[in-house]
Amino acid sequence: MTITSTEKPGTPVVAINDIGTAEDFLAAVDATIKYFNDGDLVEGIVVKVDRDEVLLDIGYKTEGVIPSRELSIKHDVDPGDVVSVGDQVEALVLTKEDKEGRLILSKKRAQYERAWGDIEKVKEEDGVVTGTVIEVVKGGLILDIGLRGFLPASLVEMRRVRDLAPYIGQQIEAKIIELDKNRNNVVLSRRAWLEQTQSEVRSTFLNKLEKARFVPASFPPSSTSVHSWTLAA
């Protein structure tokens, strides 16, 4: 297909090279559009924030929709407190096309997938996680450790704590004592971390005490060299 322009006498002819058939053109356009499957992780830019949902430009034929309930592991959050227009966000594809033809995404599930691998590694290495207390629930606390971790009330301190409200907003270190991805279950113990810390402090103190039990005593120079040992204070 060749297009020429002859609007005015003396105007140079403008030619566009042949780009092929209409099918070729549509195929070329189609190649620029990204396609996704359920469960894929995608990245995009926030273009709109509403009370009930967030719109994400991910290079798809339509903008992706993140319902407010899929924004954060916290319950009943204001979308404006989680993201802002212009933010780059990672999300997981929940539904490629719902009844209204929309691409439904989840920010919190993308976060969950990323965090789970880290949590499993910490558990394997018998390490410690640090999280912020975001909720008081029946029987304990919920910590944000990239996903929702449950800390039973009986394992918050060395002794059981009756009032858990003061812990809201605090950062807490804890050991992972139970992990089940199929049940989305992560159980933590701060008491186990406290016990381990106290044991390590005690061992360090005893080692230093043992090394310092006997130290050389200092004497002024004299004609007679005297060596003595005294018990360290």
PDB file of C-alpha atoms in Angstrom:
ATOM      1  CA  MET A   1       0.000   0.000   0.000  1.00  0.00           C
ATOM      2  CA  THR A   2       1.419   3.396  -1.055  1.00  0.00           C
ATOM      3  CA  ILE A   3      -0.014   6.755   0.013  1.00  0.00           C
ATOM      4  CA  THR A   4       0.896  10.027  -1.742  1.00  0.00           C
ATOM      5  CA  SER A   5      -0.002  13.601  -0.984  1.00  0.00           C
ATOM      6  CA  THR A   6      -0.632  16.198  -3.745  1.00  0.00           C
ATOM      7  CA  GLU A   7      -2.524  18.891  -1.884  1.00  0.00           C
ATOM      8  CA  LYS A   8      -0.562  21.841  -3.331  1.00  0.00           C
ATOM      9  CA  PRO A   9       1.367  22.272  -6.573  1.00  0.00           C
ATOM     10  CA  GLY A  10       5.058  21.961  -5.952  1.00  0.00           C
ATOM     11  CA  THR A  11       4.592  20.122  -2.642  1.00  0.00           C
ATOM     12  CA  PRO A  12       6.991  17.138  -2.388  1.00  0.00           C
ATOM     13  CA  VAL A  13       5.342  13.772  -2.695  1.00  0.00           C
ATOM     14  CA  VAL A  14       5.243  11.926   0.650  1.00  0.00           C
ATOM     15  CA  ALA A  15       5.420   8.159   0.314  1.00  0.00           C
ATOM     16  CA  ILE A  16       4.915   5.527   2.986  1.00  0.00           C
ATOM     17  CA  ASN A  17       6.570   2.200   2.312  1.00  0.00           C
ATOM     18  CA  ASP A  18       4.357  -0.740   1.772  1.00  0.00           C
ATOM     19  CA  ILE A  19       3.669  -2.328   5.214  1.00  0.00           C
ATOM     20  CA  GLY A  20       1.894  -5.391   3.895  1.00  0.00           C
ATOM     21  CA  THR A  21      -1.675  -6.586   4.168  1.00  0.00           C
ATOM     22  CA  ALA A  22      -4.233  -5.622   6.793  1.00  0.00           C
ATOM     23  CA  GLU A  23      -3.600  -8.982   8.445  1.00  0.00           C
ATOM     24  CA  ASP A  24       0.117  -8.169   8.668  1.00  0.00           C
ATOM     25  CA  PHE A  25      -0.674  -4.813  10.225  1.00  0.00           C
ATOM     26  CA  LEU A  26      -2.993  -6.340  12.834  1.00  0.00           C
ATOM     27  CA  ALA A  27      -0.406  -9.007  13.604  1.00  0.00           C
ATOM     28  CA  ALA A  28       2.225  -6.311  14.134  1.00  0.00           C
ATOM     29  CA  VAL A  29      -0.073  -4.429  16.504  1.00  0.00           C
ATOM     30  CA  ASP A  30      -0.981  -7.655  18.299  1.00  0.00           C
ATOM     31  CA  ALA A  31       2.716  -8.397  18.840  1.00  0.00           C
ATOM     32  CA  THR A  32       3.062  -5.186  20.871  1.00  0.00           C
ATOM     33  CA  ILE A  33       0.350  -6.258  23.334  1.00  0.00           C
ATOM     34  CA  LYS A  34       1.350  -8.290  26.364  1.00  0.00           C
ATOM     35  CA  TYR A  35      -0.602 -11.398  27.294  1.00  0.00           C
ATOM     36  CA  PHE A  36      -0.840 -13.020  30.696  1.00  0.00           C
ATOM     37  CA  ASN A  37      -2.109 -16.166  32.356  1.00  0.00           C
ATOM     38  CA  ASP A  38      -3.643 -16.707  35.775  1.00  0.00           C
ATOM     39  CA  GLY A  39      -0.904 -16.878  38.391  1.00  0.00           C
ATOM     40  CA  ASP A  40       1.611 -14.760  36.469  1.00  0.00           C
ATOM     41  CA  LEU A  41       3.534 -12.037  38.309  1.00  0.00           C
ATOM     42  CA  VAL A  42       3.379  -8.681  36.529  1.00  0.00           C
ATOM     43  CA  GLU A  43       4.656  -5.156  37.119  1.00  0.00           C
ATOM     44  CA  GLY A  44       2.906  -1.915  36.314  1.00  0.00           C
ATOM     45  CA  ILE A  45       2.378   1.740  37.163  1.00  0.00           C
ATOM     46  CA  VAL A  46      -0.544   2.921  39.294  1.00  0.00           C
ATOM     47  CA  VAL A  47      -2.684   5.246  37.171  1.00  0.00           C
ATOM     48  CA  LYS A  48      -5.741   5.631  39.407  1.00  0.00           C
ATOM     49  CA  VAL A  49      -6.593   5.096  43.076  1.00  0.00           C
ATOM     50  CA  ASP A  50     -10.234   4.768  44.144  1.00  0.00           C
ATOM     51  CA  ARG A  51     -11.824   3.743  47.403  1.00  0.00           C
ATOM     52  CA  ASP A  52     -12.693   0.274  46.110  1.00  0.00           C
ATOM     53  CA  GLU A  53      -9.929  -0.439  43.609  1.00  0.00           C
ATOM     54  CA  VAL A  54      -6.649   0.587  42.032  1.00  0.00           C
ATOM     55  CA  LEU A  55      -5.951   0.675  38.285  1.00  0.00           C
ATOM     56  CA  LEU A  56      -2.572  -0.540  37.066  1.00  0.00           C
ATOM     57  CA  ASP A  57      -1.032   0.025  33.629  1.00  0.00           C
ATOM     58  CA  ILE A  58       0.844  -3.182  32.807  1.00  0.00           C
ATOM     59  CA  GLY A  59       1.014  -2.803  29.026  1.00  0.00           C
ATOM     60  CA  TYR A  60      -2.094  -4.927  28.491  1.00  0.00           C
ATOM     61  CA  LYS A  61      -4.961  -4.047  26.157  1.00  0.00           C
ATOM     62  CA  THR A  62      -6.834  -2.820  29.235  1.00  0.00           C
ATOM     63  CA  GLU A  63      -5.673  -1.599  32.630  1.00  0.00           C
ATOM     64  CA  GLY A  64      -5.411  -4.165  35.399  1.00  0.00           C
ATOM     65  CA  VAL A  65      -7.709  -3.856  38.407  1.00  0.00           C
ATOM     66  CA  ILE A  66      -6.574  -4.452  41.996  1.00  0.00           C
ATOM     67  CA  PRO A  67      -9.611  -4.652  44.315  1.00  0.00           C
ATOM     68  CA  SER A  68      -8.991  -2.920  47.661  1.00  0.00           C
ATOM     69  CA  ARG A  69      -9.157  -6.260  49.506  1.00  0.00           C
ATOM     70  CA  GLU A  70      -6.227  -7.480  47.381  1.00  0.00           C
ATOM     71  CA  LEU A  71      -3.927  -4.550  48.162  1.00  0.00           C
ATOM     72  CA  SER A  72      -2.576  -5.449  51.587  1.00  0.00           C
ATOM     73  CA  ILE A  73      -2.389  -8.269  54.111  1.00  0.00           C
ATOM     74  CA  LYS A  74      -3.982  -5.814  56.535  1.00  0.00           C
ATOM     75  CA  HIS A  75      -7.751  -5.841  56.655  1.00  0.00           C
ATOM     76  CA  ASP A  76      -9.947  -2.849  55.745  1.00  0.00           C
ATOM     77  CA  VAL A  77      -7.169  -0.606  54.447  1.00  0.00           C
ATOM     78  CA  ASP A  78      -7.615   2.672  52.585  1.00  0.00           C
ATOM     79  CA  PRO A  79      -6.070   2.165  49.120  1.00  0.00           C
ATOM     80  CA  GLY A  80      -4.612   5.670  49.330  1.00  0.00           C
ATOM     81  CA  ASP A  81      -2.590   4.592  52.359  1.00  0.00           C
ATOM     82  CA  VAL A  82      -1.051   1.699  50.428  1.00  0.00           C
ATOM     83  CA  VAL A  83      -0.260   3.095  46.962  1.00  0.00           C
ATOM     84  CA  SER A  84      -0.182   6.399  45.104  1.00  0.00           C
ATOM     85  CA  VAL A  85      -0.508   7.324  41.438  1.00  0.00           C
ATOM     86  CA  GLY A  86       2.847   6.795  39.758  1.00  0.00           C
ATOM     87  CA  ASP A  87       3.986   3.978  42.066  1.00  0.00           C
ATOM     88  CA  GLN A  88       5.485   0.899  40.451  1.00  0.00           C
ATOM     89  CA  VAL A  89       3.699  -2.161  41.781  1.00  0.00           C
ATOM     90  CA  GLU A  90       4.114  -5.908  41.423  1.00  0.00           C
ATOM     91  CA  ALA A  91       0.914  -7.936  41.287  1.00  0.00           C
ATOM     92  CA  LEU A  92      -0.280 -11.468  40.645  1.00  0.00           C
ATOM     93  CA  VAL A  93      -2.871 -12.222  37.953  1.00  0.00           C
ATOM     94  CA  LEU A  94      -5.972 -13.636  39.662  1.00  0.00           C
ATOM     95  CA  THR A  95      -8.319 -13.650  36.682  1.00  0.00           C
ATOM     96  CA  LYS A  96      -7.264 -12.913  33.126  1.00  0.00           C
ATOM     97  CA  GLU A  97     -10.783 -11.843  32.285  1.00  0.00           C
ATOM     98  CA  ASP A  98     -13.747 -11.568  34.641  1.00  0.00           C
ATOM     99  CA  LYS A  99     -17.417 -11.278  33.631  1.00  0.00           C
ATOM    100  CA  GLU A 100     -16.850  -7.636  32.725  1.00  0.00           C
ATOM    101  CA  GLY A 101     -13.736  -8.415  30.695  1.00  0.00           C
ATOM    102  CA  ARG A 102     -11.383  -6.929  33.285  1.00  0.00           C
ATOM    103  CA  LEU A 103      -7.938  -8.214  34.236  1.00  0.00           C
ATOM    104  CA  ILE A 104      -8.063  -8.789  38.019  1.00  0.00           C
ATOM    105  CA  LEU A 105      -4.815  -8.513  39.975  1.00  0.00           C
ATOM    106  CA  SER A 106      -3.623  -8.919  43.565  1.00  0.00           C
ATOM    107  CA  LYS A 107      -0.780  -6.984  45.147  1.00  0.00           C
ATOM    108  CA  LYS A 108      -0.915  -8.849  48.448  1.00  0.00           C
ATOM    109  CA  ARG A 109      -0.673 -12.272  46.780  1.00  0.00           C
ATOM    110  CA  ALA A 110       2.363 -11.181  44.788  1.00  0.00           C
ATOM    111  CA  GLN A 111       3.887 -10.053  48.076  1.00  0.00           C
ATOM    112  CA  TYR A 112       2.915 -13.394  49.604  1.00  0.00           C
ATOM    113  CA  GLU A 113       4.617 -15.384  46.833  1.00  0.00           C
ATOM    114  CA  ARG A 114       7.817 -13.359  47.193  1.00  0.00           C
ATOM    115  CA  ALA A 115       7.822 -13.583  50.976  1.00  0.00           C
ATOM    116  CA  TRP A 116       7.089 -17.305  51.223  1.00  0.00           C
ATOM    117  CA  GLY A 117      10.425 -18.326  49.721  1.00  0.00           C
ATOM    118  CA  ASP A 118      12.263 -16.070  52.177  1.00  0.00           C
ATOM    119  CA  ILE A 119      10.275 -17.451  55.119  1.00  0.00           C
ATOM    120  CA  GLU A 120      11.015 -21.050  54.115  1.00  0.00           C
ATOM    121  CA  LYS A 121      14.729 -20.255  53.946  1.00  0.00           C
ATOM    122  CA  VAL A 122      14.678 -18.682  57.419  1.00  0.00           C
ATOM    123  CA  LYS A 123      12.895 -21.758  58.805  1.00  0.00           C
ATOM    124  CA  GLU A 124      15.443 -24.121  57.208  1.00  0.00           C
ATOM    125  CA  GLU A 125      18.318 -22.134  58.722  1.00  0.00           C
ATOM    126  CA  ASP A 126      16.589 -21.876  62.123  1.00  0.00           C
ATOM    127  CA  GLY A 127      16.783 -18.116  61.771  1.00  0.00           C
ATOM    128  CA  VAL A 128      14.734 -15.221  63.085  1.00  0.00           C
ATOM    129  CA  VAL A 129      12.082 -13.075  61.400  1.00  0.00           C
ATOM    130  CA  THR A 130      11.242  -9.479  62.227  1.00  0.00           C
ATOM    131  CA  GLY A 131       7.732  -8.163  61.730  1.00  0.00           C
ATOM    132  CA  THR A 132       5.365  -5.403  62.765  1.00  0.00           C
ATOM    133  CA  VAL A 133       2.324  -6.257  64.875  1.00  0.00           C
ATOM    134  CA  ILE A 134      -0.709  -5.277  62.785  1.00  0.00           C
ATOM    135  CA  GLU A 135      -3.615  -6.942  64.592  1.00  0.00           C
ATOM    136  CA  VAL A 136      -4.752  -8.403  67.882  1.00  0.00           C
ATOM    137  CA  VAL A 137      -6.846 -11.507  67.223  1.00  0.00           C
ATOM    138  CA  LYS A 138      -8.367 -14.210  69.363  1.00  0.00           C
ATOM    139  CA  GLY A 139      -5.507 -16.044  71.006  1.00  0.00           C
ATOM    140  CA  GLY A 140      -2.638 -13.849  69.906  1.00  0.00           C
ATOM    141  CA  LEU A 141      -1.120 -11.339  67.498  1.00  0.00           C
ATOM    142  CA  ILE A 142      -0.765 -11.030  63.724  1.00  0.00           C
ATOM    143  CA  LEU A 143       2.638  -9.910  62.444  1.00  0.00           C
ATOM    144  CA  ASP A 144       3.414  -8.524  59.004  1.00  0.00           C
ATOM    145  CA  ILE A 145       6.446 -10.545  57.891  1.00  0.00           C
ATOM    146  CA  GLY A 146       5.665 -10.189  54.199  1.00  0.00           C
ATOM    147  CA  LEU A 147       2.680 -12.413  54.895  1.00  0.00           C
ATOM    148  CA  ARG A 148       0.476 -12.889  57.958  1.00  0.00           C
ATOM    149  CA  GLY A 149       2.312 -14.613  60.784  1.00  0.00           C
ATOM    150  CA  PHE A 150       0.418 -15.729  63.898  1.00  0.00           C
ATOM    151  CA  LEU A 151       2.070 -15.243  67.289  1.00  0.00           C
ATOM    152  CA  PRO A 152       0.124 -17.043  70.060  1.00  0.00           C
ATOM    153  CA  ALA A 153      -0.391 -15.037  73.259  1.00  0.00           C
ATOM    154  CA  SER A 154       1.370 -17.750  75.264  1.00  0.00           C
ATOM    155  CA  LEU A 155       4.518 -17.282  73.154  1.00  0.00           C
ATOM    156  CA  VAL A 156       4.785 -13.476  73.188  1.00  0.00           C
ATOM    157  CA  GLU A 157       6.865 -13.271  76.380  1.00  0.00           C
ATOM    158  CA  MET A 158       8.465 -15.687  78.835  1.00  0.00           C
ATOM    159  CA  ARG A 159       5.204 -15.486  80.767  1.00  0.00           C
ATOM    160  CA  ARG A 160       1.723 -15.206  79.294  1.00  0.00           C
ATOM    161  CA  VAL A 161       0.583 -11.655  78.536  1.00  0.00           C
ATOM    162  CA  ARG A 162      -3.020 -10.725  79.250  1.00  0.00           C
ATOM    163  CA  ASP A 163      -3.229  -7.365  77.452  1.00  0.00           C
ATOM    164  CA  LEU A 164      -1.881  -7.554  73.904  1.00  0.00           C
ATOM    165  CA  ALA A 165      -3.089  -4.147  72.701  1.00  0.00           C
ATOM    166  CA  PRO A 166       0.166  -2.303  73.589  1.00  0.00           C
ATOM    167  CA  TYR A 167       2.030  -4.470  71.072  1.00  0.00           C
ATOM    168  CA  ILE A 168       0.196  -2.951  68.080  1.00  0.00           C
ATOM    169  CA  GLY A 169       2.715  -1.178  65.849  1.00  0.00           C
ATOM    170  CA  GLN A 170       5.744  -2.704  67.577  1.00  0.00           C
ATOM    171  CA  GLN A 171       8.462  -4.536  65.679  1.00  0.00           C
ATOM    172  CA  ILE A 172       9.014  -8.009  67.081  1.00  0.00           C
ATOM    173  CA  GLU A 173      11.638 -10.675  66.461  1.00  0.00           C
ATOM    174  CA  ALA A 174      10.483 -14.275  66.579  1.00  0.00           C
ATOM    175  CA  LYS A 175      11.327 -17.835  65.595  1.00  0.00           C
ATOM    176  CA  ILE A 176       9.227 -19.794  63.108  1.00  0.00           C
ATOM    177  CA  ILE A 177       7.844 -22.891  64.800  1.00  0.00           C
ATOM    178  CA  GLU A 178       5.267 -24.011  62.233  1.00  0.00           C
ATOM    179  CA  LEU A 179       5.029 -23.538  58.482  1.00  0.00           C
ATOM    180  CA  ASP A 180       2.358 -24.904  56.132  1.00  0.00           C
ATOM    181  CA  LYS A 181       1.972 -23.253  52.735  1.00  0.00           C
ATOM    182  CA  ASN A 182      -1.043 -25.361  51.755  1.00  0.00           C
ATOM    183  CA  ARG A 183      -2.943 -24.075  54.774  1.00  0.00           C
ATOM    184  CA  ASN A 184      -1.366 -20.606  54.555  1.00  0.00           C
ATOM    185  CA  ASN A 185      -0.249 -21.113  58.132  1.00  0.00           C
ATOM    186  CA  VAL A 186       2.795 -19.489  59.785  1.00  0.00           C
ATOM    187  CA  VAL A 187       3.120 -19.784  63.564  1.00  0.00           C
ATOM    188  CA  LEU A 188       5.745 -17.756  65.404  1.00  0.00           C
ATOM    189  CA  SER A 189       7.293 -17.760  68.870  1.00  0.00           C
ATOM    190  CA  ARG A 190       8.912 -14.725  70.443  1.00  0.00           C
ATOM    191  CA  ARG A 191       9.462 -16.713  73.622  1.00  0.00           C
ATOM    192  CA  ALA A 192      11.682 -19.166  71.714  1.00  0.00           C
ATOM    193  CA  TRP A 193      13.734 -16.221  70.443  1.00  0.00           C
ATOM    194  CA  LEU A 194      14.000 -14.755  73.965  1.00  0.00           C
ATOM    195  CA  GLU A 195      15.093 -18.116  75.365  1.00  0.00           C
ATOM    196  CA  GLN A 196      17.717 -18.485  72.644  1.00  0.00           C
ATOM    197  CA  THR A 197      18.975 -14.939  73.207  1.00  0.00           C
ATOM    198  CA  GLN A 198      19.217 -15.411  76.963  1.00  0.00           C
ATOM    199  CA  SER A 199      21.063 -18.696  76.481  1.00  0.00           C
ATOM    200  CA  GLU A 200      23.549 -17.049  74.111  1.00  0.00           C
ATOM    201  CA  VAL A 201      24.118 -14.133  76.506  1.00  0.00           C
ATOM    202  CA  ARG A 202      24.652 -16.527  79.415  1.00  0.00           C
ATOM    203  CA  SER A 203      27.145 -18.630  77.422  1.00  0.00           C
ATOM    204  CA  THR A 204      29.082 -15.535  76.352  1.00  0.00           C
ATOM    205  CA  PHE A 205      29.215 -14.255  79.934  1.00  0.00           C
ATOM    206  CA  LEU A 206      30.423 -17.594  81.321  1.00  0.00           C
ATOM    207  CA  ASN A 207      33.116 -17.847  78.642  1.00  0.00           C
ATOM    208  CA  LYS A 208      34.402 -14.369  79.463  1.00  0.00           C
ATOM    209  CA  LEU A 209      34.292 -15.132  83.179  1.00  0.00           C
ATOM    210  CA  GLU A 210      36.272 -18.330  82.676  1.00  0.00           C
ATOM    211  CA  LYS A 211      38.973 -16.504  80.698  1.00  0.00           C
ATOM    212  CA  ALA A 212      39.200 -13.735  83.277  1.00  0.00           C
ATOM    213  CA  ARG A 213      39.400 -15.901  86.389  1.00  0.00           C
ATOM    214  CA  PHE A 214      43.186 -15.715  86.528  1.00  0.00           C
ATOM    215  CA  VAL A 215      45.197 -12.816  85.148  1.00  0.00           C
ATOM    216  CA  PRO A 216      48.858 -11.838  85.736  1.00  0.00           C
ATOM    217  CA  ALA A 217      49.364  -9.382  88.602  1.00  0.00           C
ATOM    218  CA  SER A 218      51.440  -6.269  87.917  1.00  0.00           C
ATOM    219  CA  PHE A 219      54.410  -5.408  90.192  1.00  0.00           C
ATOM    220  CA  PRO A 220      56.841  -2.495  90.063  1.00  0.00           C
ATOM    221  CA  PRO A 221      60.278  -3.326  88.602  1.00  0.00           C
ATOM    222  CA  SER A 222      62.695  -4.819  91.151  1.00  0.00           C
ATOM    223  CA  SER A 223      65.947  -6.678  91.245  1.00  0.00           C
ATOM    224  CA  THR A 224      64.029  -9.818  91.937  1.00  0.00           C
ATOM    225  CA  SER A 225      61.714 -11.059  89.274  1.00  0.00           C
ATOM    226  CA  VAL A 226      58.563 -12.309  90.915  1.00  0.00           C
ATOM    227  CA  HIS A 227      55.695 -13.917  89.047  1.00  0.00           C
ATOM    228  CA  SER A 228      52.358 -14.136  90.735  1.00  0.00           C
ATOM    229  CA  TRP A 229      48.783 -14.702  89.770  1.00  0.00           C
ATOM    230  CA  THR A 230      45.790 -13.129  91.357  1.00  0.00           C
ATOM    231  CA  LEU A 231      42.072 -13.749  91.088  1.00  0.00           C
ATOM    232  CA  ALA A 232      40.428 -11.160  88.901  1.00  0.00           C
ATOM    233  CA  ALA A 233      37.837  -8.981  90.546  1.00  0.00           C
TER     234      ALA A 233
END
